[in-house]
């Protein structure tokens, strides 16, 4: 809102709707309801239905907070699909069948293809060493609502040894065999090893 005071009179020059994130809109609605300013129904109507997915997506703390706890990313890639997921590394559909038994799994591939779609649906998150924001993994992950990091080029996926090898200077030689627990931050493109 832009205002001015001229000769003791208040004049509104222009105004527009405030822009705010889905999280801010929800917080404001909750606070107004708790203060008694808004009824429950009106508070709920202040939250856009399209923003619910964003509000319900798991998130990691800020990377600075994680660093203060001694956690540094072992790899960086592209933030291909928002959300955070922690699980055991799996490389293929056979291993991903464990997801049906309730295990939390992260599919790790050099790249994904159409043959991986069903596996991608079963796991909690997707990580690829190659790819871009428009790559197969990114597009499918966004469509099915799974956290995804693509283009983590400092990682080498060795299918023969069933391991992921970090090649970044800080973590050179770090090997993560299948079953190792990792966390991906699809909103920031970061990968953490447990």
Coordinates of N, CA and C in Angstrom, one line a residue:
X1 N 0.8 -1.2 0.0 CA 0.0 0.0 0.0 C 0.9 1.2 0.0
X2 N 0.6 2.2 -0.9 CA 1.3 3.4 -0.9 C 0.4 4.5 -0.5
X3 N 0.8 5.3 0.6 CA 0.0 6.4 1.1 C 0.7 7.7 1.2
X4 N 0.0 8.7 1.3 CA 0.6 10.0 1.5 C -0.3 10.9 2.4
X5 N 0.3 11.8 3.1 CA -0.5 12.7 3.9 C -0.3 14.1 3.3
X6 N -1.4 14.7 3.0 CA -1.4 16.1 2.4 C -2.4 16.9 3.2
X7 N -1.9 18.0 3.7 CA -2.7 19.0 4.5 C -3.5 18.3 5.6
X8 N -2.8 17.3 6.2 CA -3.5 16.7 7.3 C -4.4 15.5 6.9
X9 N -4.6 15.3 5.6 CA -5.5 14.2 5.2 C -4.7 13.0 4.7
X10 N -5.1 11.8 5.0 CA -4.4 10.6 4.6 C -5.0 10.2 3.2
X11 N -4.1 10.0 2.3 CA -4.6 9.6 0.9 C -3.9 8.2 0.6
X12 N -4.7 7.3 0.1 CA -4.2 6.0 -0.4 C -3.9 6.2 -1.9
X13 N -2.7 6.1 -2.3 CA -2.3 6.3 -3.7 C -2.5 5.0 -4.5
X14 N -2.1 3.9 -4.0 CA -2.3 2.6 -4.7 C -2.2 1.5 -3.7
X15 N -2.7 0.4 -4.1 CA -2.6 -0.8 -3.3 C -2.7 -2.0 -4.2
X16 N -2.2 -3.1 -3.7 CA -2.4 -4.4 -4.4 C -2.3 -5.5 -3.4
X17 N -2.8 -6.7 -3.8 CA -2.8 -7.8 -2.9 C -1.3 -8.2 -2.5
X18 N -1.1 -8.5 -1.3 CA 0.2 -8.9 -0.8 C 0.5 -10.3 -1.3
X19 N 1.8 -10.5 -1.7 CA 2.2 -11.8 -2.2 C 2.9 -12.5 -1.0
X20 N 2.5 -13.8 -0.8 CA 3.1 -14.5 0.3 C 3.2 -16.0 -0.1
X21 N 4.0 -16.7 0.6 CA 4.2 -18.2 0.3 C 3.0 -18.9 0.9
X22 N 2.8 -20.1 0.4 CA 1.8 -21.0 1.0 C 1.9 -21.2 2.5
X23 N 3.2 -21.4 2.9 CA 3.4 -21.6 4.3 C 3.0 -20.3 5.1
X24 N 3.4 -19.1 4.6 CA 3.0 -17.9 5.3 C 1.5 -17.7 5.3
X25 N 0.8 -18.0 4.2 CA -0.7 -17.9 4.2 C -1.3 -18.8 5.2
X26 N -0.8 -20.0 5.3 CA -1.3 -21.0 6.3 C -1.1 -20.5 7.7
X27 N 0.1 -20.0 8.0 CA 0.5 -19.5 9.3 C -0.4 -18.4 9.7
X28 N -0.6 -17.4 8.8 CA -1.5 -16.3 9.1 C -2.9 -16.7 9.4
X29 N -3.4 -17.6 8.6 CA -4.8 -18.1 8.8 C -4.9 -18.8 10.1
X30 N -3.9 -19.6 10.5 CA -4.0 -20.3 11.8 C -3.9 -19.3 13.0
X31 N -3.0 -18.3 12.9 CA -2.9 -17.3 13.9 C -4.2 -16.5 14.0
X32 N -4.8 -16.1 12.9 CA -6.1 -15.3 12.9 C -7.2 -16.2 13.5
X33 N -7.2 -17.5 13.3 CA -8.2 -18.3 13.9 C -8.0 -18.4 15.4
X34 N -6.7 -18.6 15.8 CA -6.4 -18.7 17.2 C -6.7 -17.4 18.0
X35 N -6.6 -16.3 17.3 CA -6.9 -15.0 17.9 C -8.4 -14.8 18.0
X36 N -9.2 -15.6 17.2 CA -10.6 -15.4 17.2 C -11.1 -14.4 16.1
X37 N -10.1 -14.0 15.2 CA -10.5 -13.0 14.1 C -11.2 -13.8 13.0
X38 N -10.8 -15.0 12.8 CA -11.5 -15.8 11.7 C -12.0 -17.1 12.3
X39 N -13.2 -17.5 11.8 CA -13.7 -18.8 12.1 C -13.0 -19.9 11.4
X40 N -13.2 -21.1 11.8 CA -12.4 -22.2 11.2 C -12.6 -22.3 9.7
X41 N -13.9 -22.2 9.3 CA -14.2 -22.3 7.9 C -13.5 -21.2 7.1
X42 N -13.6 -20.0 7.6 CA -13.0 -18.9 6.9 C -11.5 -19.0 6.8
X43 N -10.9 -19.4 7.9 CA -9.4 -19.6 8.0 C -9.0 -20.7 6.9
X44 N -9.7 -21.8 6.8 CA -9.4 -22.8 5.9 C -9.6 -22.3 4.4
X45 N -10.5 -21.4 4.2 CA -10.8 -20.9 2.9 C -9.6 -19.9 2.4
X46 N -8.8 -19.4 3.4 CA -7.7 -18.6 3.1 C -6.5 -19.3 2.5
X47 N -6.6 -20.6 2.6 CA -5.4 -21.5 2.1 C -5.8 -22.0 0.7
X48 N -5.1 -21.7 -0.3 CA -5.3 -22.2 -1.7 C -5.2 -23.7 -1.7
X49 N -6.2 -24.4 -2.3 CA -6.1 -25.9 -2.4 C -4.8 -26.3 -3.2
X50 N -4.4 -25.5 -4.2 CA -3.2 -25.9 -4.9 C -2.0 -25.8 -4.1
X51 N -2.0 -25.1 -3.0 CA -0.8 -25.0 -2.2 C -0.7 -26.1 -1.1
X52 N -1.7 -26.9 -1.0 CA -1.6 -28.0 0.0 C -0.5 -28.9 -0.2
X53 N -0.2 -29.3 -1.4 CA 0.9 -30.2 -1.7 C 2.2 -29.6 -1.3
X54 N 2.4 -28.3 -1.5 CA 3.6 -27.7 -1.1 C 3.7 -27.7 0.5
X55 N 2.6 -27.4 1.1 CA 2.6 -27.4 2.6 C 2.8 -28.8 3.2
X56 N 2.4 -29.8 2.5 CA 2.5 -31.2 3.1 C 3.8 -31.9 2.7
X57 N 4.6 -31.3 1.8 CA 5.8 -31.9 1.3 C 6.9 -31.8 2.4
X58 N 7.5 -33.0 2.8 CA 8.5 -33.0 3.8 C 9.7 -32.1 3.4
X59 N 10.3 -31.4 4.4 CA 11.4 -30.5 4.1 C 12.5 -30.8 5.1
X60 N 13.7 -30.5 4.7 CA 14.9 -30.6 5.6 C 15.1 -29.2 6.2
X61 N 15.8 -29.2 7.3 CA 16.2 -27.9 7.8 C 17.1 -27.2 6.9
X62 N 17.4 -25.9 7.1 CA 18.3 -25.2 6.2 C 19.7 -25.8 6.3
X63 N 20.4 -25.8 5.1 CA 21.7 -26.5 5.1 C 22.7 -25.9 6.1
X64 N 22.6 -24.6 6.5 CA 23.4 -24.1 7.5 C 23.1 -24.7 8.9
X65 N 21.9 -25.0 9.2 CA 21.5 -25.7 10.4 C 22.1 -27.1 10.4
X66 N 22.0 -27.8 9.3 CA 22.5 -29.1 9.2 C 24.1 -29.1 9.3
X67 N 24.7 -28.1 8.8 CA 26.2 -28.0 8.9 C 26.6 -27.8 10.4
X68 N 25.8 -27.0 11.1 CA 26.1 -26.8 12.5 C 26.0 -28.1 13.3
X69 N 25.2 -29.1 12.8 CA 25.1 -30.4 13.4 C 26.1 -31.4 12.8
X70 N 27.0 -30.9 12.0 CA 28.1 -31.7 11.4 C 27.7 -32.5 10.2
X71 N 26.6 -32.1 9.6 CA 26.1 -32.8 8.3 C 26.4 -31.9 7.1
X72 N 27.2 -32.5 6.2 CA 27.5 -31.8 4.9 C 27.0 -32.6 3.8
X73 N 26.6 -32.0 2.7 CA 26.1 -32.8 1.6 C 27.3 -33.5 0.9
X74 N 27.1 -34.8 0.6 CA 28.2 -35.6 -0.1 C 28.1 -35.3 -1.6
X75 N 27.0 -34.8 -2.1 CA 26.9 -34.4 -3.5 C 25.9 -33.3 -3.7
X76 N 26.0 -32.6 -4.8 CA 25.1 -31.6 -5.1 C 24.6 -31.8 -6.6
X77 N 23.3 -31.6 -6.8 CA 22.8 -31.8 -8.1 C 21.8 -30.7 -8.4
X78 N 20.8 -31.0 -9.1 CA 19.7 -30.1 -9.5 C 18.5 -30.4 -8.6
X79 N 17.8 -29.3 -8.1 CA 16.6 -29.5 -7.4 C 15.5 -29.8 -8.4
X80 N 15.3 -31.1 -8.7 CA 14.4 -31.5 -9.7 C 12.9 -31.6 -9.3
X81 N 12.7 -32.0 -8.1 CA 11.3 -32.2 -7.6 C 11.3 -32.0 -6.1
X82 N 10.5 -31.1 -5.5 CA 10.7 -30.7 -4.1 C 10.3 -31.8 -3.2
X83 N 10.8 -31.6 -2.0 CA 10.6 -32.6 -0.9 C 11.9 -33.2 -0.4
X84 N 11.8 -33.9 0.7 CA 13.0 -34.6 1.3 C 12.6 -36.0 1.5
X85 N 13.5 -36.9 1.3 CA 13.3 -38.3 1.5 C 14.6 -39.0 2.0
X86 N 14.4 -39.9 3.0 CA 15.5 -40.7 3.5 C 15.2 -42.1 3.3
X87 N 16.2 -42.9 2.9 CA 15.9 -44.3 2.7 C 17.2 -45.0 2.2
X88 N 17.0 -46.3 2.1 CA 18.2 -47.1 1.6 C 18.3 -47.0 0.1
X89 N 19.6 -47.0 -0.3 CA 19.9 -47.0 -1.8 C 19.4 -48.3 -2.4
X90 N 18.7 -48.2 -3.5 CA 18.4 -49.4 -4.4 C 18.7 -48.9 -5.8
X91 N 19.0 -49.9 -6.7 CA 19.4 -49.6 -8.0 C 18.4 -50.1 -9.1
X92 N 17.4 -51.0 -8.7 CA 16.6 -51.5 -9.7 C 15.2 -51.9 -9.2
X93 N 14.4 -52.4 -10.1 CA 13.0 -52.8 -9.7 C 13.0 -54.0 -8.7
X94 N 13.9 -54.9 -8.9 CA 13.9 -56.1 -8.0 C 14.1 -55.7 -6.5
X95 N 15.1 -54.8 -6.3 CA 15.4 -54.3 -5.0 C 14.3 -53.4 -4.5
X96 N 13.6 -52.7 -5.4 CA 12.6 -51.8 -5.0 C 11.3 -52.5 -4.6
X97 N 11.2 -53.8 -4.9 CA 10.1 -54.6 -4.4 C 10.0 -54.5 -2.9
X98 N 11.1 -54.3 -2.2 CA 11.1 -54.2 -0.7 C 10.3 -53.0 -0.3
X99 N 10.1 -52.0 -1.2 CA 9.2 -50.9 -0.8 C 7.8 -51.3 -0.5
X100 N 7.4 -52.4 -1.2 CA 6.0 -52.9 -1.0 C 5.9 -53.5 0.5
X101 N 7.0 -53.9 1.0 CA 7.0 -54.4 2.4 C 7.2 -53.2 3.4
X102 N 7.2 -52.0 3.0 CA 7.2 -50.9 3.9 C 8.5 -50.3 4.1
X103 N 9.6 -50.7 3.4 CA 10.9 -50.1 3.6 C 11.0 -48.8 2.9
X104 N 11.7 -47.9 3.4 CA 11.9 -46.6 2.8 C 13.1 -46.7 1.9
X105 N 13.0 -46.4 0.6 CA 14.0 -46.6 -0.4 C 14.2 -45.4 -1.2
X106 N 15.5 -45.2 -1.7 CA 15.8 -44.1 -2.7 C 16.3 -44.9 -3.9
X107 N 15.7 -44.6 -5.1 CA 16.2 -45.2 -6.3 C 17.4 -44.4 -6.8
X108 N 18.5 -45.0 -7.0 CA 19.7 -44.3 -7.5 C 20.1 -44.9 -8.8
X109 N 20.1 -44.0 -9.9 CA 20.5 -44.5 -11.2 C 21.4 -43.4 -11.8
X110 N 22.2 -43.9 -12.9 CA 22.9 -42.9 -13.6 C 21.9 -42.0 -14.3
X111 N 20.9 -42.6 -15.0 CA 19.8 -41.9 -15.6 C 18.6 -42.9 -15.5
X112 N 17.4 -42.3 -15.6 CA 16.2 -43.2 -15.6 C 15.6 -43.3 -17.0
X113 N 14.8 -44.3 -17.2 CA 14.1 -44.4 -18.5 C 12.7 -44.9 -18.3
X114 N 12.0 -45.1 -19.3 CA 10.6 -45.5 -19.2 C 10.4 -46.8 -18.4
X115 N 11.4 -47.6 -18.5 CA 11.3 -48.9 -17.8 C 11.4 -48.7 -16.2
X116 N 11.8 -47.6 -15.8 CA 12.0 -47.3 -14.4 C 10.7 -46.7 -13.7
X117 N 9.7 -46.4 -14.5 CA 8.6 -45.6 -13.9 C 7.9 -46.3 -12.8
X118 N 7.6 -47.6 -12.9 CA 7.0 -48.3 -11.8 C 7.8 -48.4 -10.6
X119 N 9.1 -48.5 -10.7 CA 10.0 -48.5 -9.6 C 10.0 -47.1 -9.0
X120 N 10.0 -46.1 -9.8 CA 10.0 -44.7 -9.3 C 8.7 -44.5 -8.4
X121 N 7.6 -45.1 -8.8 CA 6.4 -45.0 -8.0 C 6.5 -45.6 -6.7
X122 N 7.3 -46.7 -6.6 CA 7.4 -47.5 -5.3 C 8.3 -46.9 -4.3
X123 N 9.3 -46.1 -4.7 CA 10.3 -45.6 -3.8 C 9.9 -44.3 -3.2
X124 N 10.7 -43.8 -2.2 CA 10.4 -42.6 -1.5 C 11.1 -41.4 -2.2
X125 N 12.1 -41.6 -3.0 CA 12.8 -40.5 -3.7 C 13.7 -41.1 -4.8
X126 N 14.2 -40.2 -5.6 CA 14.9 -40.5 -6.8 C 16.2 -39.7 -6.9
X127 N 17.3 -40.3 -7.2 CA 18.6 -39.6 -7.3 C 19.3 -40.1 -8.6
X128 N 19.6 -39.2 -9.5 CA 20.4 -39.6 -10.7 C 21.7 -38.8 -10.8
X129 N 22.7 -39.5 -11.3 CA 24.0 -38.8 -11.5 C 24.0 -37.9 -12.7
X130 N 23.2 -38.2 -13.7 CA 23.1 -37.4 -14.9 C 21.7 -36.8 -14.9
X131 N 21.5 -35.9 -15.9 CA 20.1 -35.4 -16.1 C 20.1 -33.9 -15.8
X132 N 18.9 -33.3 -16.1 CA 18.6 -31.9 -16.1 C 17.2 -31.8 -15.5
X133 N 16.8 -30.5 -15.4 CA 15.4 -30.3 -14.9 C 14.3 -30.8 -15.8
X134 N 14.7 -31.1 -17.1 CA 13.7 -31.6 -18.0 C 14.0 -33.1 -18.4
X135 N 14.9 -33.7 -17.6 CA 15.2 -35.1 -17.9 C 14.0 -36.0 -17.4
X136 N 14.1 -37.2 -17.8 CA 13.0 -38.2 -17.5 C 12.8 -38.3 -16.0
X137 N 13.8 -38.4 -15.2 CA 13.7 -38.6 -13.8 C 12.9 -37.4 -13.2
X138 N 13.3 -36.2 -13.6 CA 12.8 -34.9 -13.1 C 11.3 -34.8 -13.4
X139 N 11.0 -35.0 -14.7 CA 9.6 -34.9 -15.2 C 8.7 -35.9 -14.5
X140 N 9.1 -37.2 -14.4 CA 8.3 -38.2 -13.8 C 8.1 -37.9 -12.3
X141 N 9.2 -37.6 -11.6 CA 9.2 -37.3 -10.2 C 8.2 -36.2 -9.9
X142 N 8.2 -35.1 -10.6 CA 7.3 -34.0 -10.4 C 5.8 -34.5 -10.6
X143 N 5.6 -35.3 -11.6 CA 4.3 -35.8 -11.9 C 3.7 -36.7 -10.8
X144 N 4.6 -37.5 -10.2 CA 4.1 -38.4 -9.2 C 4.4 -37.9 -7.8
X145 N 4.9 -36.7 -7.6 CA 5.1 -36.1 -6.3 C 6.2 -36.7 -5.5
X146 N 7.3 -37.1 -6.1 CA 8.4 -37.7 -5.4 C 9.6 -36.8 -5.4
X147 N 10.2 -36.6 -4.2 CA 11.5 -35.8 -4.2 C 12.5 -36.4 -5.2
X148 N 13.2 -35.5 -5.8 CA 14.2 -35.9 -6.8 C 15.3 -34.9 -6.9
X149 N 16.6 -35.5 -7.0 CA 17.8 -34.7 -7.3 C 18.3 -35.3 -8.6
X150 N 18.5 -34.5 -9.6 CA 19.2 -35.0 -10.8 C 20.5 -34.3 -11.1
X151 N 21.3 -34.8 -12.0 CA 22.5 -34.2 -12.3 C 23.6 -34.1 -11.2
X152 N 23.6 -35.1 -10.3 CA 24.6 -35.1 -9.2 C 25.9 -35.7 -9.8
X153 N 26.5 -34.9 -10.6 CA 27.7 -35.4 -11.4 C 28.9 -35.8 -10.7
X154 N 29.0 -35.5 -9.4 CA 30.1 -35.9 -8.6 C 29.9 -37.4 -8.1
X155 N 28.8 -38.0 -8.4 CA 28.5 -39.4 -8.1 C 28.7 -40.3 -9.3
X156 N 29.2 -41.4 -9.0 CA 29.4 -42.4 -10.1 C 28.6 -43.7 -9.6
X157 N 27.6 -44.1 -10.4 CA 26.8 -45.3 -10.1 C 27.5 -46.5 -10.7
X158 N 28.0 -47.4 -9.9 CA 28.6 -48.6 -10.4 C 27.7 -49.8 -10.2
X159 N 26.9 -50.1 -11.3 CA 25.9 -51.2 -11.2 C 26.6 -52.5 -10.9
X160 N 27.7 -52.8 -11.5 CA 28.4 -54.1 -11.3 C 28.8 -54.3 -9.9
X161 N 29.3 -53.3 -9.2 CA 29.6 -53.5 -7.8 C 28.4 -53.1 -6.8
X162 N 27.4 -52.6 -7.4 CA 26.2 -52.2 -6.7 C 26.5 -51.2 -5.6
X163 N 27.2 -50.1 -6.1 CA 27.6 -49.1 -5.2 C 27.6 -47.7 -5.9
X164 N 27.5 -46.7 -5.1 CA 27.6 -45.3 -5.5 C 28.9 -44.8 -5.0
X165 N 29.8 -44.2 -5.8 CA 31.0 -43.6 -5.4 C 31.0 -42.1 -5.6
X166 N 31.4 -41.4 -4.5 CA 31.5 -40.0 -4.5 C 32.8 -39.6 -5.1
X167 N 32.8 -38.6 -6.0 CA 34.1 -38.2 -6.6 C 34.4 -36.7 -6.3
X168 N 33.6 -36.1 -5.4 CA 33.9 -34.7 -5.1 C 35.2 -34.6 -4.3
X169 N 35.9 -33.5 -4.3 CA 37.2 -33.4 -3.5 C 37.0 -33.7 -2.0
X170 N 35.9 -33.2 -1.5 CA 35.7 -33.4 0.0 C 35.4 -34.8 0.3
X171 N 34.7 -35.6 -0.5 CA 34.3 -36.9 -0.2 C 34.8 -37.9 -1.2
X172 N 35.9 -37.6 -1.9 CA 36.5 -38.5 -2.9 C 36.7 -39.9 -2.3
X173 N 36.2 -40.9 -3.0 CA 36.4 -42.3 -2.6 C 35.3 -42.8 -1.7
X174 N 34.4 -42.0 -1.2 CA 33.4 -42.4 -0.3 C 32.5 -43.4 -1.1
X175 N 32.3 -44.6 -0.7 CA 31.5 -45.6 -1.3 C 30.2 -45.8 -0.5
X176 N 29.1 -45.8 -1.2 CA 27.8 -46.1 -0.6 C 27.2 -47.3 -1.2
X177 N 27.4 -48.5 -0.6 CA 26.8 -49.7 -1.2 C 25.3 -49.7 -1.1
X178 N 24.7 -50.6 -2.0 CA 23.3 -50.7 -1.9 C 22.9 -51.1 -0.5
X179 N 21.8 -50.4 0.0 CA 21.3 -50.6 1.3 C 21.8 -49.5 2.3
X180 N 22.8 -48.7 1.8 CA 23.2 -47.5 2.6 C 22.1 -46.5 2.7
X181 N 22.0 -45.8 3.8 CA 20.9 -44.8 4.0 C 21.4 -43.5 3.5
X182 N 20.7 -42.8 2.7 CA 21.0 -41.5 2.2 C 19.7 -40.6 2.4
X183 N 19.9 -39.3 2.4 CA 18.8 -38.4 2.4 C 19.0 -37.4 1.2
X184 N 17.9 -37.2 0.5 CA 17.9 -36.3 -0.6 C 17.0 -35.1 -0.3
X185 N 17.5 -33.9 -0.7 CA 16.7 -32.7 -0.6 C 16.4 -32.2 -2.0
X186 N 15.2 -32.6 -2.4 CA 14.8 -32.2 -3.8 C 14.5 -30.8 -4.0
X187 N 14.4 -30.0 -2.9 CA 14.1 -28.6 -3.0 C 15.4 -27.8 -3.2
X188 N 16.5 -28.4 -2.8 CA 17.8 -27.7 -2.9 C 18.9 -28.5 -3.7
X189 N 18.5 -29.7 -4.1 CA 19.5 -30.5 -4.9 C 20.6 -31.1 -4.1
X190 N 20.4 -31.4 -2.9 CA 21.5 -31.8 -2.0 C 21.3 -33.3 -1.6
X191 N 22.4 -34.0 -1.4 CA 22.4 -35.4 -1.0 C 23.3 -35.6 0.2
X192 N 22.7 -36.2 1.2 CA 23.4 -36.5 2.5 C 23.5 -38.0 2.7
X193 N 24.7 -38.4 3.3 CA 24.8 -39.8 3.7 C 24.6 -39.8 5.2
X194 N 23.9 -40.9 5.7 CA 23.6 -41.0 7.1 C 24.8 -41.4 7.9

